[in-house]
Coordinates of C-alpha atoms in Angstrom, one line a residue:
Chain A
X6 CA -45.8 -24.2 -28.1
X7 CA -45.5 -27.9 -28.7
X8 CA -45.0 -30.3 -25.9
X9 CA -41.4 -31.5 -26.7
X10 CA -40.2 -27.9 -27.1
X11 CA -41.6 -27.0 -23.7
X12 CA -39.8 -29.9 -22.0
X13 CA -36.6 -28.9 -23.8
X14 CA -37.1 -25.3 -22.6
X15 CA -37.7 -26.5 -19.0
X16 CA -34.5 -28.7 -19.2
X17 CA -32.6 -25.7 -20.4
X18 CA -33.9 -23.4 -17.6
X19 CA -33.1 -26.1 -15.0
X20 CA -29.6 -26.5 -16.4
X21 CA -28.9 -22.8 -16.3
X22 CA -30.3 -22.5 -12.8
X23 CA -28.1 -25.4 -11.7
X24 CA -25.0 -23.7 -13.1
X25 CA -26.1 -20.5 -11.5
X26 CA -26.4 -22.1 -8.1
X27 CA -23.1 -23.9 -8.5
X28 CA -21.3 -20.7 -9.3
X29 CA -22.8 -19.0 -6.2
X30 CA -21.4 -21.9 -4.2
X31 CA -18.0 -21.6 -5.8
X32 CA -17.9 -17.9 -5.2
X33 CA -18.7 -18.4 -1.5
X34 CA -16.1 -21.1 -1.3
X35 CA -13.4 -18.9 -2.8
X36 CA -14.0 -16.2 -0.3
X37 CA -14.3 -18.6 2.6
X38 CA -11.1 -20.5 1.5
X39 CA -9.0 -17.4 1.3
X40 CA -10.0 -16.1 4.7
X41 CA -9.9 -19.5 6.3
X42 CA -6.3 -20.1 5.0
X43 CA -5.3 -16.8 6.4
X44 CA -7.0 -17.5 9.8
X45 CA -5.5 -20.9 10.0
X46 CA -2.0 -19.6 9.3
X47 CA -2.4 -16.7 11.8
X48 CA -3.7 -19.0 14.5
X49 CA -1.0 -21.5 13.9
X50 CA 1.6 -18.7 14.3
X51 CA -0.1 -17.3 17.4
X52 CA -0.1 -20.8 19.0
X53 CA 3.6 -21.3 18.2
X54 CA 4.5 -17.9 19.6
X55 CA 2.2 -17.9 22.6
X56 CA 4.8 -19.3 25.0
X57 CA 7.1 -16.5 24.2
X58 CA 4.6 -13.6 24.7
X59 CA 5.3 -12.7 28.3
X60 CA 5.9 -9.4 29.9
X61 CA 9.7 -10.0 29.6
X62 CA 9.3 -10.3 25.9
X63 CA 8.2 -6.6 25.8
X64 CA 10.9 -5.4 28.2
X65 CA 14.0 -7.1 27.0
X66 CA 16.4 -6.2 24.2
X67 CA 17.3 -8.5 21.3
X68 CA 19.9 -11.1 22.3
X69 CA 22.0 -13.8 20.7
X70 CA 20.3 -16.3 22.9
X71 CA 16.8 -16.8 21.6
X72 CA 15.3 -17.5 25.0
X73 CA 16.3 -14.1 26.4
X74 CA 15.6 -12.0 23.3
X75 CA 12.8 -9.5 23.4
X76 CA 11.2 -6.7 21.4
X77 CA 11.8 -3.6 23.6
X78 CA 13.9 -1.7 21.1
X79 CA 11.6 -2.8 18.2
X80 CA 8.3 -1.6 19.6
X81 CA 9.7 1.6 20.9
X82 CA 11.3 2.2 17.5
X83 CA 8.0 1.5 15.7
X84 CA 6.1 4.0 18.0
X85 CA 8.7 6.7 17.4
X86 CA 8.9 6.2 13.7
X87 CA 5.1 6.3 13.5
X88 CA 5.1 9.5 15.4
X89 CA 7.4 11.1 12.8
X90 CA 5.3 9.6 10.0
X91 CA 2.1 11.0 11.4
X92 CA 3.6 14.5 12.0
X93 CA 4.9 14.6 8.4
X94 CA 2.1 12.9 6.5
X95 CA -1.0 14.4 8.1
X96 CA -0.4 18.1 7.4
X97 CA 1.1 17.5 4.0
X98 CA -1.5 15.0 2.9
X99 CA -4.5 16.9 4.2
X100 CA -3.2 20.2 2.7
X101 CA -2.7 18.5 -0.7
X102 CA -6.2 16.9 -0.5
X103 CA -7.7 20.3 0.3
X104 CA -5.9 22.0 -2.6
X105 CA -6.9 19.3 -5.1
X106 CA -10.5 19.2 -4.1
X107 CA -11.3 22.8 -3.2
X108 CA -8.9 25.1 -5.0
X109 CA -7.4 23.4 -8.0
X110 CA -8.7 24.8 -11.3
X111 CA -9.1 22.5 -14.3
X112 CA -5.7 23.0 -15.8
X113 CA -2.7 21.0 -16.7
X114 CA -0.9 21.5 -13.3
X115 CA -3.9 20.0 -11.5
X116 CA -4.0 17.1 -14.0
X117 CA -0.3 16.6 -13.5
X118 CA -0.6 16.4 -9.7
X119 CA -3.6 14.1 -9.9
X120 CA -2.0 11.6 -12.3
X121 CA 1.1 11.8 -10.1
X122 CA -0.7 10.9 -6.9
X123 CA -2.3 7.9 -8.7
X124 CA 1.1 6.8 -10.0
X125 CA 2.8 7.2 -6.7
X126 CA 0.3 4.9 -5.1
X127 CA 1.5 2.2 -7.5
X128 CA 5.2 2.6 -6.9
X129 CA 6.6 -0.4 -5.1
X130 CA 7.5 0.3 -1.5
X131 CA 11.1 -0.7 -1.9
X132 CA 11.6 2.2 -4.4
X133 CA 10.7 4.6 -1.6
X134 CA 13.5 3.0 0.3
X135 CA 16.0 3.6 -2.5
X136 CA 14.8 7.3 -2.6
X137 CA 15.4 7.6 1.1
X138 CA 18.8 6.0 0.9
X139 CA 19.9 8.3 -1.9
X140 CA 18.2 11.5 -0.8
X141 CA 17.7 11.5 2.9
X142 CA 20.6 9.3 4.1
X143 CA 23.3 10.6 1.7
X144 CA 22.3 13.8 -0.1
X145 CA 20.7 15.5 2.9
X146 CA 22.9 13.7 5.5
X147 CA 20.1 12.7 7.8
X148 CA 21.8 9.3 8.4
X149 CA 20.1 6.0 9.1
X150 CA 17.9 7.5 11.7
X151 CA 14.3 7.5 13.1
X152 CA 13.8 10.8 11.2
X153 CA 14.7 9.2 7.8
X154 CA 12.5 6.2 8.4
X155 CA 9.6 8.3 9.5
X156 CA 9.8 10.7 6.5
X157 CA 10.1 7.7 4.1
X158 CA 7.0 6.0 5.4
X159 CA 5.2 9.4 5.4
X160 CA 5.9 9.7 1.6
X161 CA 4.7 6.1 1.2
X162 CA 1.3 6.7 2.8
X163 CA 0.9 10.2 1.4
X164 CA -1.3 9.0 -1.5
X165 CA -3.6 7.2 0.9
X166 CA -4.0 10.4 3.0
X167 CA -4.6 12.6 0.0
X168 CA -7.2 10.3 -1.5
X169 CA -9.2 9.9 1.7
X170 CA -9.1 13.6 2.4
X171 CA -10.5 14.3 -1.0
X172 CA -13.2 11.6 -0.6
X173 CA -14.2 13.1 2.8
X174 CA -14.3 16.7 1.4
X175 CA -16.4 15.5 -1.5
X176 CA -18.9 14.0 0.9
X177 CA -19.7 17.4 2.4
X178 CA -22.9 18.8 0.8
X179 CA -22.3 21.9 -1.2
X180 CA -25.2 23.6 0.7
X181 CA -22.9 24.0 3.7
X182 CA -20.4 25.8 1.5
X183 CA -23.0 28.0 0.0
X184 CA -24.4 28.9 3.4
X185 CA -21.0 30.0 4.6
X186 CA -20.3 32.0 1.5
X187 CA -23.7 33.7 1.8
X188 CA -22.8 34.9 5.2
X189 CA -19.6 36.5 3.8
X190 CA -17.1 33.9 4.8
X191 CA -14.0 33.7 2.7
X192 CA -13.0 30.4 1.0
X193 CA -10.4 29.5 3.7
X194 CA -12.8 30.5 6.5
X195 CA -15.4 28.2 5.0
X196 CA -12.9 25.3 4.8
X197 CA -11.3 25.8 8.2
X198 CA -14.4 26.6 10.2
X199 CA -17.0 24.5 8.6
X200 CA -15.8 21.9 6.0
X201 CA -12.8 20.5 8.0
X202 CA -14.6 20.0 11.3
X203 CA -17.3 18.0 9.5
X204 CA -14.9 15.9 7.5
X205 CA -12.5 15.5 10.5
X206 CA -13.7 12.0 11.4
X207 CA -13.4 10.5 8.0
X208 CA -10.0 12.1 7.3
X209 CA -8.8 10.7 10.6
X210 CA -10.0 7.2 9.7
X211 CA -8.1 7.4 6.4
X212 CA -5.0 8.6 8.2
X213 CA -5.2 5.8 10.7
X214 CA -5.6 3.2 7.9
X215 CA -2.5 4.7 6.3
X216 CA -0.5 4.4 9.5
X217 CA -1.6 0.8 9.9
X218 CA -0.1 0.2 6.5
X219 CA 3.1 2.0 7.4
X220 CA 3.6 -0.1 10.6
X221 CA 4.0 -3.3 8.6
X222 CA 6.4 -1.9 6.0
X223 CA 9.7 -3.7 6.0
X224 CA 11.3 -3.3 2.6
X225 CA 11.8 0.5 2.6
X226 CA 13.2 0.4 6.1
X227 CA 15.6 -2.4 5.2
X228 CA 16.8 -0.4 2.3
X229 CA 17.6 2.7 4.4
X230 CA 19.9 0.3 6.4
X231 CA 18.1 0.0 9.7
X232 CA 20.1 -2.1 12.1
X233 CA 18.7 -5.3 13.3
X234 CA 20.6 -5.5 16.6
X235 CA 19.8 -2.6 18.8
X236 CA 20.4 -3.1 22.5
X237 CA 19.6 0.4 23.7
X238 CA 16.8 2.9 23.5
X239 CA 16.9 6.4 21.9
X240 CA 17.3 9.3 24.3
X241 CA 14.1 10.3 26.0
X242 CA 12.3 13.2 24.4
X243 CA 11.8 14.8 27.8
X244 CA 14.8 16.3 29.6
X245 CA 15.2 17.7 33.1
X246 CA 16.8 21.0 32.0
X247 CA 15.3 23.8 30.0
X248 CA 13.6 23.5 27.4
X249 CA 12.5 20.1 28.7
X250 CA 12.2 18.5 25.3
X251 CA 15.0 17.2 23.2
X252 CA 14.9 16.0 19.6
X253 CA 18.1 13.9 19.8
X254 CA 16.0 10.8 19.5
X255 CA 15.3 11.8 15.9
X256 CA 18.9 11.1 15.0
X257 CA 19.2 7.8 16.8
X258 CA 19.7 4.5 15.1
X259 CA 16.7 2.2 15.5
X260 CA 15.0 -1.0 14.7
X261 CA 11.3 -1.6 14.1
X262 CA 8.9 -4.6 14.7
X263 CA 8.9 -6.0 11.1
X264 CA 12.7 -5.7 10.9
X265 CA 13.1 -7.5 14.2
X266 CA 10.8 -10.3 12.9
X267 CA 12.6 -10.5 9.6
X268 CA 15.9 -10.8 11.4
X269 CA 14.6 -13.7 13.5
X270 CA 12.9 -15.5 10.5
X271 CA 16.2 -15.4 8.6
X272 CA 18.2 -17.1 11.3
X273 CA 18.8 -20.8 10.8
X274 CA 18.3 -21.8 14.5
X275 CA 14.9 -23.2 15.1
X276 CA 14.6 -21.5 18.5
X277 CA 14.4 -18.1 16.8
X278 CA 11.3 -19.3 14.9
X279 CA 9.3 -19.1 18.1
X280 CA 10.6 -15.5 18.6
X281 CA 9.6 -14.7 15.1
X282 CA 6.1 -16.2 15.6
X283 CA 5.7 -14.1 18.8
X284 CA 6.9 -10.9 17.1
X285 CA 4.6 -11.7 14.2
X286 CA 1.6 -12.2 16.5
X287 CA 2.3 -8.9 18.2
X288 CA 2.7 -7.1 14.9
X289 CA -0.6 -8.5 13.6
X290 CA -2.3 -7.4 16.8
X291 CA -0.9 -3.9 16.4
X292 CA -2.1 -3.7 12.8
X293 CA -5.5 -5.2 13.4
X294 CA -5.9 -3.1 16.6
X295 CA -5.3 0.1 14.6
X296 CA -7.6 -1.0 11.8
X297 CA -10.3 -1.8 14.4
X298 CA -10.0 1.7 15.9
X299 CA -10.5 3.1 12.4
X300 CA -13.5 0.9 11.7
X301 CA -15.0 1.9 15.1
X302 CA -14.4 5.6 14.5
X303 CA -16.0 5.4 11.1
X304 CA -19.0 3.6 12.5
X305 CA -19.4 6.1 15.4
X306 CA -19.0 9.1 13.1
X307 CA -21.4 7.9 10.5
X308 CA -24.0 7.4 13.2
X309 CA -23.5 11.0 14.4
X310 CA -23.7 12.9 11.1
X311 CA -26.8 12.8 8.9
X312 CA -27.2 15.1 6.0
Chain B
X20 CA -24.9 62.9 7.1
X21 CA -26.1 59.4 6.2
X22 CA -24.2 59.7 3.0
X23 CA -20.9 60.3 4.8
X24 CA -21.3 57.5 7.3
X25 CA -21.9 55.1 4.5
X26 CA -18.9 56.3 2.7
X27 CA -16.6 56.1 5.7
X28 CA -17.9 52.6 6.5
X29 CA -17.1 51.4 3.1
X30 CA -13.7 52.9 3.4
X31 CA -13.2 51.1 6.7
X32 CA -14.3 47.7 5.4
X33 CA -12.2 48.0 2.3
X34 CA -8.8 47.7 4.2
X35 CA -9.5 44.4 6.0
X36 CA -10.9 43.0 2.7
X37 CA -7.5 43.6 1.0
X38 CA -5.7 42.0 4.0
X39 CA -8.1 39.1 3.8
X40 CA -7.5 38.6 0.1
X41 CA -3.8 38.6 0.6
X42 CA -4.1 36.0 3.4
X43 CA -6.3 33.9 1.2
X44 CA -3.8 34.0 -1.6
X45 CA -1.0 33.0 0.8
X46 CA -3.0 30.1 2.1
X47 CA -3.8 28.9 -1.4
X48 CA -0.1 29.1 -2.3
X49 CA 0.9 27.1 0.7
X50 CA -1.7 24.4 -0.1
X51 CA -0.5 24.4 -3.7
X52 CA 3.1 23.8 -2.5
X53 CA 1.8 20.8 -0.4
X54 CA 0.0 19.4 -3.4
X55 CA 3.0 19.9 -5.6
X56 CA 5.2 18.0 -3.1
X57 CA 3.9 14.8 -4.7
X58 CA 5.3 15.8 -8.0
X59 CA 8.6 16.7 -6.3
X60 CA 8.6 13.1 -4.8
X61 CA 8.3 11.6 -8.3
X62 CA 11.1 13.9 -9.6
X63 CA 13.3 13.0 -6.6
X64 CA 12.7 9.3 -7.2
X65 CA 13.7 9.6 -10.8
X66 CA 16.6 11.9 -10.0
X67 CA 18.1 9.4 -7.5
X68 CA 17.5 6.3 -9.6
X69 CA 18.8 7.9 -12.8
X70 CA 21.8 9.6 -11.2
X71 CA 23.2 6.3 -9.7
X72 CA 22.2 4.3 -12.7
X73 CA 24.2 6.6 -15.0
X74 CA 27.3 6.0 -12.8
X75 CA 26.5 2.3 -13.0
X76 CA 26.1 2.2 -16.8
X77 CA 29.4 4.0 -17.3
X78 CA 31.1 0.9 -16.0
X79 CA 28.8 -1.8 -17.2
X80 CA 27.6 -1.7 -20.8
X81 CA 23.8 -1.5 -21.0
X82 CA 23.7 -4.4 -23.5
X83 CA 25.5 -6.7 -21.0
X84 CA 23.1 -5.6 -18.3
X85 CA 20.0 -6.4 -20.4
X86 CA 21.2 -9.7 -22.0
X87 CA 23.6 -11.2 -19.5
X88 CA 22.4 -14.4 -17.9
X89 CA 24.4 -14.3 -14.7
X90 CA 23.8 -11.9 -11.8
X91 CA 26.7 -12.1 -9.4
X92 CA 27.6 -8.5 -8.5
X93 CA 29.0 -9.4 -5.0
X94 CA 31.4 -12.2 -6.3
X95 CA 35.1 -11.7 -7.1
X96 CA 34.3 -11.9 -10.8
X97 CA 31.2 -9.9 -10.9
X98 CA 28.7 -10.3 -13.7
X99 CA 25.8 -7.9 -14.2
X100 CA 23.0 -9.6 -16.3
X101 CA 19.6 -8.7 -15.1
X102 CA 17.8 -11.6 -16.8
X103 CA 17.9 -14.0 -13.8
X104 CA 16.3 -11.3 -11.6
X105 CA 13.8 -10.6 -14.2
X106 CA 12.9 -14.2 -14.6
X107 CA 12.5 -14.6 -10.9
X108 CA 10.3 -11.5 -10.7
X109 CA 8.1 -12.5 -13.6
X110 CA 7.9 -16.1 -12.4
X111 CA 6.8 -15.3 -8.8
X112 CA 4.4 -12.6 -10.0
X113 CA 3.1 -15.1 -12.5
X114 CA 2.4 -17.8 -9.9
X115 CA 0.7 -15.1 -7.7
X116 CA -1.5 -14.0 -10.5
X117 CA -2.5 -17.5 -11.5
X118 CA -4.0 -17.7 -8.0
X119 CA -5.2 -14.1 -7.5
X120 CA -6.9 -13.3 -10.9
X121 CA -9.4 -16.2 -10.9
X122 CA -10.0 -16.0 -7.2
X123 CA -10.3 -12.2 -7.1
X124 CA -12.6 -12.1 -10.1
X125 CA -14.9 -14.9 -8.8
X126 CA -15.0 -13.2 -5.4
X127 CA -15.8 -9.9 -7.0
X128 CA -18.6 -11.3 -9.2
X129 CA -20.0 -13.2 -6.1
X130 CA -19.9 -10.1 -3.9
X131 CA -21.3 -7.7 -6.5
X132 CA -24.0 -9.9 -8.1
X133 CA -24.9 -12.8 -5.7
X134 CA -24.2 -11.9 -2.1
X135 CA -26.9 -10.4 0.1
X136 CA -26.0 -7.0 1.5
X137 CA -25.6 -8.6 5.0
X138 CA -23.0 -11.1 3.8
X139 CA -21.2 -8.4 1.7
X140 CA -20.8 -6.4 4.8
X141 CA -19.0 -9.3 6.5
X142 CA -17.1 -10.7 3.6
X143 CA -15.7 -7.4 2.2
X144 CA -13.8 -6.4 5.4
X145 CA -12.7 -10.0 5.9
X146 CA -11.1 -10.1 2.4
X147 CA -9.5 -6.7 3.0
X148 CA -7.8 -8.1 6.1
X149 CA -5.8 -10.2 3.7
X150 CA -4.2 -6.9 2.4
X151 CA -3.7 -5.5 5.9
X152 CA -1.4 -8.3 7.1
X153 CA 2.2 -7.1 7.1
X154 CA 4.1 -8.8 4.2
X155 CA 6.9 -10.0 6.5
X156 CA 4.3 -12.1 8.3
X157 CA 3.3 -13.5 4.9
X158 CA 6.9 -14.4 4.3
X159 CA 7.0 -16.3 7.6
X160 CA 3.8 -18.2 6.5
X161 CA 5.4 -19.1 3.2
X162 CA 8.7 -20.2 4.5
X163 CA 7.6 -22.1 7.7
X164 CA 4.1 -23.3 6.9
X165 CA 3.3 -23.4 3.2
X166 CA 6.6 -24.8 2.0
X167 CA 6.5 -27.8 4.4
X168 CA 2.9 -28.3 3.4
X169 CA 3.8 -28.4 -0.3
X170 CA 6.7 -30.8 0.4
X171 CA 4.0 -33.4 1.3
X172 CA 3.0 -33.4 -2.4
X173 CA 6.3 -32.5 -4.0
X174 CA 9.0 -34.3 -1.8
X175 CA 11.8 -32.8 -4.0
X176 CA 10.8 -29.2 -3.4
X177 CA 13.7 -27.3 -1.8
X178 CA 13.2 -25.4 1.4
X179 CA 13.4 -22.1 -0.5
X180 CA 11.3 -22.0 -3.6
X181 CA 9.4 -19.6 -5.8
X182 CA 6.2 -21.7 -5.8
X183 CA 5.3 -21.2 -2.2
X184 CA 6.4 -17.5 -2.2
X185 CA 4.2 -17.0 -5.3
X186 CA 1.2 -18.8 -3.9
X187 CA 1.3 -16.8 -0.6
X188 CA 1.8 -13.6 -2.7
X189 CA -1.4 -14.6 -4.6
X190 CA -3.3 -14.7 -1.4
X191 CA -2.1 -11.2 -0.6
X192 CA -3.0 -9.8 -4.0
X193 CA -6.7 -11.2 -4.0
X194 CA -8.2 -8.3 -2.2
X195 CA -6.6 -5.7 -4.5
X196 CA -8.2 -7.4 -7.4
X197 CA -11.6 -8.2 -5.8
X198 CA -12.3 -4.9 -4.2
X199 CA -11.6 -2.8 -7.3
X200 CA -13.4 -5.2 -9.6
X201 CA -16.4 -5.2 -7.3
X202 CA -16.5 -1.5 -7.2
X203 CA -16.4 -1.4 -11.0
X204 CA -19.2 -4.0 -11.3
X205 CA -21.4 -2.3 -8.7
X206 CA -21.1 0.9 -10.7
X207 CA -22.9 -0.8 -13.7
X208 CA -26.4 0.6 -13.8
X209 CA -29.2 -1.7 -12.5
X210 CA -31.2 -1.1 -15.7
X211 CA -28.7 -3.2 -17.7
X212 CA -29.1 -6.1 -15.3
X213 CA -32.9 -5.7 -15.3
X214 CA -32.9 -5.8 -19.1
X215 CA -30.9 -9.0 -19.0
X216 CA -33.1 -10.6 -16.3
X217 CA -36.2 -9.7 -18.4
X218 CA -34.8 -11.6 -21.3
X219 CA -34.7 -14.7 -19.1
X220 CA -31.0 -14.7 -18.2
X221 CA -29.9 -16.1 -14.9
X222 CA -27.8 -14.1 -12.5
X223 CA -24.6 -15.8 -13.7
X224 CA -25.4 -15.2 -17.4
X225 CA -26.1 -11.6 -16.6
X226 CA -22.9 -11.3 -14.6
X227 CA -20.7 -12.8 -17.3
X228 CA -22.3 -11.4 -20.4
X229 CA -23.6 -8.0 -19.3
X230 CA -22.0 -6.8 -16.1
X231 CA -18.5 -8.1 -16.7
X232 CA -18.1 -6.7 -20.2
X233 CA -19.6 -3.3 -19.0
X234 CA -17.1 -3.2 -16.1
X235 CA -14.1 -4.4 -18.1
X236 CA -12.3 -1.1 -17.8
X237 CA -12.3 -1.1 -14.0
X238 CA -11.6 -4.9 -13.9
X239 CA -8.6 -4.6 -16.2
X240 CA -7.2 -1.8 -14.1
X241 CA -7.6 -4.0 -11.0
X242 CA -5.6 -6.7 -12.8
X243 CA -2.9 -4.2 -13.6
X244 CA -2.8 -3.0 -10.0
X245 CA -2.5 -6.6 -8.8
X246 CA 0.3 -7.3 -11.2
X247 CA 2.3 -4.3 -10.1
X248 CA 1.7 -5.2 -6.5
X249 CA 3.1 -8.7 -7.2
X250 CA 6.1 -7.4 -9.2
X251 CA 7.0 -4.9 -6.5
X252 CA 6.5 -7.2 -3.5
X253 CA 9.7 -7.7 -1.5
X254 CA 9.5 -9.4 1.8
X255 CA 7.6 -12.6 0.9
X256 CA 10.2 -13.4 -1.9
X257 CA 13.2 -12.3 0.2
X258 CA 12.2 -14.6 3.0
X259 CA 10.8 -17.7 1.2
X260 CA 12.3 -17.8 -2.3
X261 CA 16.0 -18.2 -1.4
X262 CA 17.9 -15.1 -2.8
X263 CA 19.8 -17.0 -5.3
X264 CA 19.4 -15.6 -8.8
X265 CA 19.0 -18.4 -11.3
X266 CA 17.7 -18.0 -14.9
X267 CA 14.8 -20.4 -14.7
X268 CA 11.2 -20.8 -15.7
X269 CA 10.4 -23.5 -13.2
X270 CA 8.7 -22.3 -10.0
X271 CA 9.9 -25.4 -8.1
X272 CA 13.4 -23.9 -7.8
X273 CA 15.0 -21.2 -5.8
X274 CA 15.1 -17.7 -7.2
X275 CA 15.6 -14.1 -6.5
X276 CA 13.6 -11.1 -7.7
X277 CA 14.7 -7.5 -8.3
X278 CA 13.1 -6.4 -5.0
X279 CA 14.7 -9.3 -3.1
X280 CA 18.1 -8.5 -4.4
X281 CA 17.8 -4.8 -3.3
X282 CA 16.7 -5.9 0.2
X283 CA 19.6 -8.5 0.4
X284 CA 22.2 -6.0 -0.6
X285 CA 20.8 -3.3 1.7
X286 CA 21.0 -5.7 4.7
X287 CA 24.8 -6.0 4.3
X288 CA 26.8 -2.9 5.1
X289 CA 27.5 -1.6 1.6
X290 CA 29.8 1.4 1.2
X291 CA 28.3 4.4 -0.5
X292 CA 29.6 5.0 -4.0
X293 CA 30.8 1.6 -4.9
X294 CA 29.7 -0.3 -8.0
X295 CA 27.8 -2.8 -5.9
X296 CA 26.0 0.1 -4.2
X297 CA 25.0 1.4 -7.7
X298 CA 23.6 -2.0 -8.8
X299 CA 20.6 -1.6 -6.5
X300 CA 19.7 1.7 -8.1
X301 CA 20.0 0.2 -11.6
X302 CA 17.8 -2.7 -10.5
X303 CA 15.4 -0.3 -8.9
X304 CA 15.2 1.7 -12.1
X305 CA 14.4 -1.5 -14.0
X306 CA 11.6 -2.2 -11.5
X307 CA 10.2 1.4 -11.8
X308 CA 10.2 1.2 -15.6
X309 CA 8.4 -2.2 -15.4
X310 CA 5.6 -0.8 -13.1
X311 CA 5.4 2.4 -15.1
X312 CA 4.9 0.3 -18.3
X313 CA 2.2 -1.6 -16.6
X314 CA 0.5 1.6 -15.4
X315 CA 0.6 3.0 -18.9
X316 CA -1.0 -0.1 -20.3
X317 CA -3.6 0.1 -17.6
X318 CA -4.3 3.7 -18.3
X319 CA -4.9 3.0 -22.0
X320 CA -7.0 -0.2 -21.3
X321 CA -9.2 1.8 -19.0
X322 CA -9.6 4.6 -21.5
X323 CA -10.3 2.3 -24.4
X324 CA -13.0 0.3 -22.8
X325 CA -14.5 2.9 -20.5
X326 CA -18.3 2.9 -20.7
X327 CA -20.0 6.2 -19.8
X328 CA -23.5 5.8 -18.5

C-alpha cells in the first residue's frame, strides 16, 4: 500500500476512534445527568421538608393550619389499602401465572389471555380509576372505600404479578418436574410441593415491586373520589367481643399518602409546600424502602439456589 | 393367590386415581378462571367506558365532540370539543418524548455496547429508580423546582406550563425506553458484532449500523411503550400544567390533558349520572382508543421488523 494511502487510513481510523470515545462519554453523561437531576431534586425536597418530619407529623391528622397538619390518616390509609391490594393481587396473579405457564395449551384462549395481559399493562392508570368508579363504586355499590381502592390497585398491578410469576416458573429446570412426575406425582402435586417452593422467592420479589408501584399511585385513587381531608381513623380490625376481628374498616372512607401530598401541593399557601415536601420525602422513603427489600431478597435468594 | 392380590390392589388404587383426576381438573379450572379474570377486566373497562359514553353521545353529537375547539363542560354554557384536551395531551407527550427518546436510546446503546458489566450493574438500577419515584412527587418537582428554574431563561413563562411538565415527564419515561431497548440490543447475537469488528468497525459503528437495526423491533416497541406512558400520565400534568384547556401548539403556555381533566373533575364532588359525570368517561374512552391505537402500531412494527436468530 502506498504511503499517502496509509496515512489517510490512519487518519480515518483515528477519527473513527475519536468519535467512538466521544460517544462513550456522551452516553455516560446522559445516564449521569438523568440520575443526578433526580438526586438533586429529591435532596432539595428532603431538605425543604426536613424541618417538618418530626414524630408529631406521623401522629397528627391533616389540619387547615399547615404547622399542625400531619399524615396519620394518610399512612394508615396507605397501609390498609396495600393490605387489601396484596390479598387480592397475590392469589389472583400467581394463579393466572401458573395457569398460563404450566397448564395453558397452545390455543386461541391462551393467546387471547396473553395478549390481554400485555395490553392491560399498557392501559393508563387513570382508566383503572374510571373502571373502579363505574363498576366498584356505583354498579357493585362498594362506595368510596378502602376495599374499592385496594381492589383497583390490585387490578392495576396484576400484570406485573402475572409476568413475574411466569418468569420465575420458567426459571425452574424441567428436570425437577420430570423427577416429580417419575415418582408418580400429579401435575398439581408437582407444582404445589416442588415448583412453587423453589420459585417462591422470585415471585415474592415481583409482588413486592408491584406493591411499591401501587403505593405511589395517585390518579386512580383520585378518580374513585378519595377524600383529602380525613381527620379520623378507620375502625380497628380487632375487637373485644367475639369473633375478635371486624371488617368494618374495609368500608371506611380514607385518604392515602400520595393524595395527601397532592392536596398540599395544590394549595396556594406557601406553608403547605413544606408539608408537601415532607410527605413526598416520606413517600419516596416508603417506595425506595420496599424496592430495597425486594432487591435484598432477590440477592439473598439467588445466592441460596444454584441449579 | 398372587394373582388375586395383584388384582385387588389395582382395584384399590383405581379409586383414589379417579378422585385425584377430578381434583386435578377442578384445580385446573380454578386456575383458568383466575387467568381469565384479566380478560374480564378488559371487558369491564370497555363496558363501563362505552356505557357512559353512549349516554354522553346521546346528548352531545359526536361531530361536535371531535371537532369542537372549546372544552368547557363545567361552565354555564357548556361546550364539549375534545381538541383542546387532545392538543394538551399530544403537546406534553411530545415534549416528554423529545427528551426521553434520544436520552433513552443513547443510554441503552451505552449500557448494552460500551459499559463494563460492573458499571452496568450500578447504572441499570439507578436508571430504573427514575421509574420508581411516585408521579405525584415528579409533579411537585415540576411545579416548584423546574418551572422556577426555567423562568430564569424564559422570564415570561407562566407558573403553570406544559414545558416543565413535559420535561419532567421525559425524565420519568427514560427508563421505560432505555431498559427495553437495552434488552433488545443485548439479545442480538455476539456473532454479528464480531463480524462487524472483524471488518474494522468501531464499537459505535457496530452499535449504530449492526446492533441497532437488528434490534429495531424491540426498540420501536420501547418507543411505543414510552409514548403510551407519556400520553396516559396524569399527576405531573395535573399539578404543573395548569388545568386550563386551551387549543395551542406552544409548550410555553398552560394546558390540560385528557388525564388531567379526568382527575380535576373527580376531585370535585360530581353527582352520579349527570352529563358532566359522563364527560370523564367519554374522555377516558378517547384516551383508551389512543393507547390502543399505539399498541396496535407497536404490535405490527414489532412483527414487521422482528429478526429471528
